mmCIF file of C-alpha atoms in Angstrom:
data_model
loop_
_atom_site.group_PDB
_atom_site.id
_atom_site.type_symbol
_atom_site.label_atom_id
_atom_site.label_comp_id
_atom_site.label_asym_id
_atom_site.label_seq_id
_atom_site.Cartn_x
_atom_site.Cartn_y
_atom_site.Cartn_z
ATOM 1 C CA SER A 1 -5.958 -47.986 -55.542
ATOM 2 C CA ALA A 2 -5.383 -44.349 -54.347
ATOM 3 C CA VAL A 3 -5.246 -43.167 -51.226
ATOM 4 C CA ILE A 4 -8.004 -39.956 -51.330
ATOM 5 C CA SER A 5 -8.554 -38.092 -48.382
ATOM 6 C CA GLN A 6 -11.131 -35.006 -48.090
ATOM 7 C CA LYS A 7 -11.338 -31.752 -46.113
ATOM 8 C CA PRO A 8 -13.635 -31.018 -43.412
ATOM 9 C CA SER A 9 -15.460 -34.759 -42.766
ATOM 10 C CA ARG A 10 -18.630 -32.572 -41.863
ATOM 11 C CA ASP A 11 -20.030 -29.458 -41.606
ATOM 12 C CA ILE A 12 -23.061 -27.139 -41.146
ATOM 13 C CA CYS A 13 -23.334 -23.593 -42.165
ATOM 14 C CA GLN A 14 -25.443 -21.088 -42.325
ATOM 15 C CA ARG A 15 -27.616 -20.418 -45.229
ATOM 16 C CA GLY A 16 -26.035 -17.862 -47.679
ATOM 17 C CA THR A 17 -22.371 -18.764 -47.309
ATOM 18 C CA SER A 18 -20.388 -20.830 -48.718
ATOM 19 C CA LEU A 19 -18.102 -23.726 -48.389
ATOM 20 C CA THR A 20 -15.382 -24.809 -49.673
ATOM 21 C CA ILE A 21 -14.297 -28.113 -49.984
ATOM 22 C CA GLN A 22 -10.837 -29.761 -50.690
ATOM 23 C CA CYS A 23 -9.586 -33.123 -52.380
ATOM 24 C CA GLN A 24 -6.030 -34.391 -52.094
ATOM 25 C CA VAL A 25 -4.855 -38.080 -53.991
ATOM 26 C CA ASP A 26 -1.426 -39.432 -52.792
ATOM 27 C CA SER A 27 -0.813 -39.452 -56.638
ATOM 28 C CA GLN A 28 -0.917 -37.788 -59.303
ATOM 29 C CA VAL A 29 -4.075 -37.853 -61.409
ATOM 30 C CA THR A 30 -5.511 -36.499 -64.322
ATOM 31 C CA MET A 31 -9.415 -37.233 -63.521
ATOM 32 C CA MET A 32 -11.013 -35.857 -60.640
ATOM 33 C CA PHE A 33 -15.130 -36.061 -60.447
ATOM 34 C CA TRP A 34 -17.059 -34.221 -58.295
ATOM 35 C CA TYR A 35 -19.866 -36.026 -56.970
ATOM 36 C CA ARG A 36 -23.190 -35.121 -54.730
ATOM 37 C CA GLN A 37 -24.907 -37.974 -52.793
ATOM 38 C CA GLN A 38 -28.405 -36.392 -51.231
ATOM 39 C CA PRO A 39 -29.438 -38.981 -47.683
ATOM 40 C CA GLY A 40 -30.533 -41.949 -49.162
ATOM 41 C CA GLN A 41 -30.307 -41.721 -52.928
ATOM 42 C CA SER A 42 -27.805 -42.466 -55.069
ATOM 43 C CA LEU A 43 -24.287 -40.129 -56.851
ATOM 44 C CA THR A 44 -24.490 -37.348 -58.943
ATOM 45 C CA LEU A 45 -22.530 -36.425 -61.325
ATOM 46 C CA ILE A 46 -21.565 -32.107 -60.266
ATOM 47 C CA ALA A 47 -18.207 -31.783 -63.017
ATOM 48 C CA THR A 48 -15.015 -33.300 -64.252
ATOM 49 C CA ALA A 49 -11.524 -31.499 -63.099
ATOM 50 C CA ASN A 50 -9.184 -32.222 -65.213
ATOM 51 C CA GLN A 51 -6.381 -30.265 -64.643
ATOM 52 C CA GLY A 52 -5.255 -27.754 -67.397
ATOM 53 C CA SER A 53 -8.709 -27.415 -68.591
ATOM 54 C CA GLU A 54 -11.969 -25.517 -66.810
ATOM 55 C CA ALA A 55 -14.077 -27.832 -65.181
ATOM 56 C CA THR A 56 -17.297 -29.279 -68.001
ATOM 57 C CA TYR A 57 -20.598 -29.322 -65.427
ATOM 58 C CA GLU A 58 -22.885 -31.639 -66.128
ATOM 59 C CA SER A 59 -26.656 -30.449 -66.982
ATOM 60 C CA GLY A 60 -28.312 -29.214 -63.523
ATOM 61 C CA PHE A 61 -24.964 -27.909 -62.376
ATOM 62 C CA VAL A 62 -23.058 -24.451 -63.408
ATOM 63 C CA ILE A 63 -19.810 -22.756 -62.115
ATOM 64 C CA ASP A 64 -21.396 -20.054 -60.632
ATOM 65 C CA LYS A 65 -22.975 -22.472 -57.797
ATOM 66 C CA PHE A 66 -20.168 -24.865 -57.696
ATOM 67 C CA PRO A 67 -16.699 -23.436 -58.953
ATOM 68 C CA ILE A 68 -13.698 -25.930 -59.147
ATOM 69 C CA SER A 69 -10.036 -25.672 -59.119
ATOM 70 C CA ARG A 70 -7.585 -27.537 -60.289
ATOM 71 C CA PRO A 71 -4.230 -26.716 -59.347
ATOM 72 C CA ASN A 72 -2.014 -29.543 -59.624
ATOM 73 C CA LEU A 73 -2.201 -33.229 -60.276
ATOM 74 C CA THR A 74 -3.148 -34.660 -56.735
ATOM 75 C CA PHE A 75 -5.783 -30.933 -55.475
ATOM 76 C CA SER A 76 -9.489 -29.878 -56.479
ATOM 77 C CA THR A 77 -11.455 -27.849 -54.290
ATOM 78 C CA LEU A 78 -14.897 -27.605 -54.856
ATOM 79 C CA THR A 79 -16.704 -24.414 -53.252
ATOM 80 C CA VAL A 80 -20.605 -24.895 -52.773
ATOM 81 C CA SER A 81 -21.924 -21.179 -53.390
ATOM 82 C CA ASN A 82 -24.895 -19.379 -51.684
ATOM 83 C CA MET A 83 -25.834 -21.975 -50.235
ATOM 84 C CA SER A 84 -29.249 -22.879 -48.775
ATOM 85 C CA PRO A 85 -30.658 -25.776 -47.074
ATOM 86 C CA GLU A 86 -31.247 -27.842 -50.662
ATOM 87 C CA ASP A 87 -27.742 -27.957 -50.888
ATOM 88 C CA SER A 88 -27.303 -30.197 -47.346
ATOM 89 C CA SER A 89 -26.203 -33.218 -49.099
ATOM 90 C CA ILE A 90 -22.990 -35.732 -49.238
ATOM 91 C CA TYR A 91 -20.215 -34.196 -51.392
ATOM 92 C CA LEU A 92 -17.754 -36.699 -52.521
ATOM 93 C CA CYS A 93 -14.685 -36.626 -54.749
ATOM 94 C CA SER A 94 -13.155 -39.581 -57.085
ATOM 95 C CA VAL A 95 -10.502 -40.765 -59.297
ATOM 96 C CA HIS A 96 -9.973 -42.297 -61.870
ATOM 97 C CA LEU A 97 -6.612 -44.092 -61.872
ATOM 98 C CA TRP A 98 -5.486 -44.723 -65.752
ATOM 99 C CA VAL A 99 -3.212 -47.594 -64.393
ATOM 100 C CA THR A 100 -6.404 -49.900 -62.872
ATOM 101 C CA ASP A 101 -8.677 -47.786 -65.591
ATOM 102 C CA THR A 102 -11.152 -47.827 -62.384
ATOM 103 C CA GLN A 103 -12.741 -44.979 -60.462
ATOM 104 C CA TYR A 104 -12.304 -44.214 -56.350
ATOM 105 C CA PHE A 105 -13.647 -42.385 -53.640
ATOM 106 C CA GLY A 106 -13.004 -39.841 -50.972
ATOM 107 C CA PRO A 107 -14.679 -40.580 -47.741
ATOM 108 C CA GLY A 108 -16.688 -37.843 -49.187
ATOM 109 C CA THR A 109 -18.009 -34.209 -46.430
ATOM 110 C CA ARG A 110 -21.275 -33.840 -45.033
ATOM 111 C CA LEU A 111 -22.714 -31.013 -45.368
ATOM 112 C CA THR A 112 -25.718 -29.602 -43.648
ATOM 113 C CA VAL A 113 -27.083 -25.589 -44.395
ATOM 114 C CA LEU A 114 -29.084 -23.869 -41.859
ATOM 115 C CA GLY B 1 -30.795 -38.992 -72.007
ATOM 116 C CA GLU B 2 -28.601 -42.072 -70.413
ATOM 117 C CA ASN B 3 -29.741 -43.779 -67.394
ATOM 118 C CA VAL B 4 -29.017 -46.866 -65.412
ATOM 119 C CA GLU B 5 -32.067 -48.664 -63.844
ATOM 120 C CA GLN B 6 -31.811 -50.886 -61.139
ATOM 121 C CA HIS B 7 -33.989 -52.990 -59.379
ATOM 122 C CA PRO B 8 -34.785 -54.114 -56.431
ATOM 123 C CA SER B 9 -34.837 -51.238 -54.756
ATOM 124 C CA THR B 10 -34.680 -53.145 -51.381
ATOM 125 C CA LEU B 11 -34.059 -57.439 -51.135
ATOM 126 C CA SER B 12 -33.971 -59.120 -48.025
ATOM 127 C CA VAL B 13 -32.267 -62.312 -47.992
ATOM 128 C CA GLN B 14 -31.759 -65.134 -45.258
ATOM 129 C CA GLU B 15 -27.359 -65.957 -44.525
ATOM 130 C CA GLY B 16 -26.243 -68.372 -46.696
ATOM 131 C CA ASP B 17 -28.979 -67.402 -50.285
ATOM 132 C CA SER B 18 -28.104 -65.842 -53.372
ATOM 133 C CA ALA B 19 -28.495 -62.302 -53.553
ATOM 134 C CA VAL B 20 -28.450 -61.066 -57.846
ATOM 135 C CA ILE B 21 -29.198 -57.146 -58.356
ATOM 136 C CA LYS B 22 -29.740 -56.116 -62.126
ATOM 137 C CA CYS B 23 -29.460 -53.225 -64.117
ATOM 138 C CA THR B 24 -30.354 -52.342 -67.414
ATOM 139 C CA TYR B 25 -28.229 -49.408 -69.267
ATOM 140 C CA SER B 26 -29.463 -46.320 -72.218
ATOM 141 C CA ASP B 27 -26.512 -45.360 -74.112
ATOM 142 C CA SER B 28 -24.980 -48.407 -75.734
ATOM 143 C CA ALA B 29 -21.406 -47.051 -76.249
ATOM 144 C CA SER B 30 -20.980 -47.315 -72.133
ATOM 145 C CA ASN B 31 -18.512 -49.933 -72.010
ATOM 146 C CA TYR B 32 -17.041 -50.190 -68.616
ATOM 147 C CA PHE B 33 -19.606 -51.232 -65.737
ATOM 148 C CA PRO B 34 -18.482 -51.396 -62.412
ATOM 149 C CA TRP B 35 -20.582 -52.526 -59.265
ATOM 150 C CA TYR B 36 -19.699 -50.300 -55.580
ATOM 151 C CA LYS B 37 -20.992 -51.282 -52.028
ATOM 152 C CA GLN B 38 -21.352 -48.498 -50.038
ATOM 153 C CA GLU B 39 -21.982 -49.622 -46.343
ATOM 154 C CA LEU B 40 -23.478 -46.493 -44.209
ATOM 155 C CA GLY B 41 -21.311 -43.511 -43.565
ATOM 156 C CA LYS B 42 -19.130 -44.887 -45.628
ATOM 157 C CA ARG B 43 -17.647 -44.109 -49.201
ATOM 158 C CA PRO B 44 -18.341 -46.032 -52.284
ATOM 159 C CA GLN B 45 -15.990 -49.390 -52.362
ATOM 160 C CA LEU B 46 -15.329 -50.519 -55.539
ATOM 161 C CA ILE B 47 -16.179 -54.122 -55.681
ATOM 162 C CA ILE B 48 -16.345 -55.717 -58.731
ATOM 163 C CA ASP B 49 -16.487 -54.305 -62.959
ATOM 164 C CA ILE B 50 -16.212 -55.802 -66.512
ATOM 165 C CA ARG B 51 -15.289 -54.657 -69.661
ATOM 166 C CA SER B 52 -17.471 -54.763 -73.057
ATOM 167 C CA ASN B 53 -15.085 -57.607 -73.837
ATOM 168 C CA VAL B 54 -16.027 -59.848 -71.504
ATOM 169 C CA GLY B 55 -19.707 -61.598 -70.603
ATOM 170 C CA GLU B 56 -18.290 -62.771 -67.209
ATOM 171 C CA LYS B 57 -16.426 -62.582 -64.294
ATOM 172 C CA LYS B 58 -16.050 -63.531 -60.697
ATOM 173 C CA ASP B 59 -14.263 -62.702 -57.838
ATOM 174 C CA GLN B 60 -14.675 -65.330 -54.954
ATOM 175 C CA ARG B 61 -18.204 -65.040 -53.639
ATOM 176 C CA ILE B 62 -19.126 -62.293 -56.317
ATOM 177 C CA ALA B 63 -19.216 -62.465 -60.565
ATOM 178 C CA VAL B 64 -20.641 -59.704 -62.437
ATOM 179 C CA THR B 65 -22.833 -60.617 -65.611
ATOM 180 C CA LEU B 66 -23.062 -58.607 -68.923
ATOM 181 C CA ASN B 67 -25.335 -59.043 -71.330
ATOM 182 C CA LYS B 68 -24.478 -56.178 -74.073
ATOM 183 C CA THR B 69 -27.260 -56.975 -76.835
ATOM 184 C CA ALA B 70 -30.010 -56.867 -74.024
ATOM 185 C CA LYS B 71 -27.844 -53.286 -72.352
ATOM 186 C CA HIS B 72 -28.424 -55.085 -69.101
ATOM 187 C CA PHE B 73 -25.818 -56.558 -66.313
ATOM 188 C CA SER B 74 -26.157 -58.278 -62.939
ATOM 189 C CA LEU B 75 -24.749 -58.853 -59.483
ATOM 190 C CA HIS B 76 -24.589 -61.975 -58.043
ATOM 191 C CA ILE B 77 -23.692 -62.310 -54.569
ATOM 192 C CA THR B 78 -23.164 -65.324 -53.571
ATOM 193 C CA GLU B 79 -23.661 -67.081 -49.940
ATOM 194 C CA THR B 80 -24.486 -64.123 -48.082
ATOM 195 C CA GLN B 81 -23.459 -63.154 -44.822
ATOM 196 C CA PRO B 82 -24.471 -60.016 -42.287
ATOM 197 C CA GLU B 83 -21.620 -58.263 -43.458
ATOM 198 C CA ASP B 84 -22.707 -57.776 -47.099
ATOM 199 C CA SER B 85 -25.940 -55.815 -45.779
ATOM 200 C CA ALA B 86 -24.509 -52.535 -47.740
ATOM 201 C CA VAL B 87 -25.851 -50.735 -50.211
ATOM 202 C CA TYR B 88 -25.005 -51.530 -53.509
ATOM 203 C CA PHE B 89 -25.151 -49.477 -56.820
ATOM 204 C CA CYS B 90 -24.685 -50.216 -60.366
ATOM 205 C CA ALA B 91 -22.780 -47.765 -63.208
ATOM 206 C CA ALA B 92 -22.270 -47.692 -66.843
ATOM 207 C CA SER B 93 -19.189 -45.629 -67.873
ATOM 208 C CA LYS B 94 -18.029 -44.574 -70.979
ATOM 209 C CA ARG B 95 -15.047 -42.429 -72.479
ATOM 210 C CA ARG B 96 -15.857 -39.228 -73.338
ATOM 211 C CA VAL B 97 -14.174 -37.630 -76.500
ATOM 212 C CA SER B 98 -14.001 -34.500 -75.382
ATOM 213 C CA PRO B 99 -13.422 -33.506 -72.726
ATOM 214 C CA GLY B 100 -10.796 -36.616 -73.108
ATOM 215 C CA THR B 101 -12.367 -37.879 -69.511
ATOM 216 C CA TYR B 102 -14.732 -40.961 -68.543
ATOM 217 C CA LYS B 103 -18.584 -40.155 -67.399
ATOM 218 C CA TYR B 104 -20.176 -42.482 -65.138
ATOM 219 C CA ILE B 105 -23.925 -43.197 -64.364
ATOM 220 C CA PHE B 106 -24.672 -44.622 -61.280
ATOM 221 C CA GLY B 107 -28.282 -46.556 -60.684
ATOM 222 C CA THR B 108 -30.127 -46.024 -57.772
ATOM 223 C CA GLY B 109 -29.143 -48.344 -55.941
ATOM 224 C CA THR B 110 -30.229 -51.754 -53.960
ATOM 225 C CA ARG B 111 -30.078 -51.920 -49.879
ATOM 226 C CA LEU B 112 -29.214 -55.489 -49.184
ATOM 227 C CA LYS B 113 -29.611 -56.743 -46.041
ATOM 228 C CA VAL B 114 -29.588 -60.296 -44.317
ATOM 229 C CA LEU B 115 -30.753 -62.074 -42.049
ATOM 230 C CA ALA B 116 -28.968 -63.440 -39.891
#
């Protein structure tokens, strides 16, 4: 498996501001993903972030709202822009390891927007 | 569109009994089916998975079965223990040609309660 960390672990933000979430992996990975998990709900894929290419966004998610960076094979950021209370959720990064051909999740960032 | 249906949404069993959770997927191109366990406030943890070339896989008290023809797969937990209480998510995945990555579609989750 991989050791995945996220910062911050939680935050409370004001409406209209932006928050950048960091995801760090202890090994080089090609595929990283960002998910949103609303309270009591399942996981919804926001985008796929491959190093060296633009992030691919899923239906309902746009780059202006959720810009993503992937500067190297061990790190990615997700920014939640111009936040509203509807953005309150847990945001998880995950990685796909080719060695095991499986997906592993980070610990998540719990975001509350007031 | 692509989706994964998961049933039941909640399941209560007595300790020592078996639990079964079922998922049905829509995309016949899906070829990898992991199961994740998520305890309250924790990240989803991979507990078992199965690939499309296998019909059944077992790991101690947990097993997964796959029926490709019917496009459904199931998680079986035997001799349940209180620590099995959690939310379980199934997922269906396939390799996407562009941009050369995988896409995972998750089920809606099953809250399992094991009663002591």
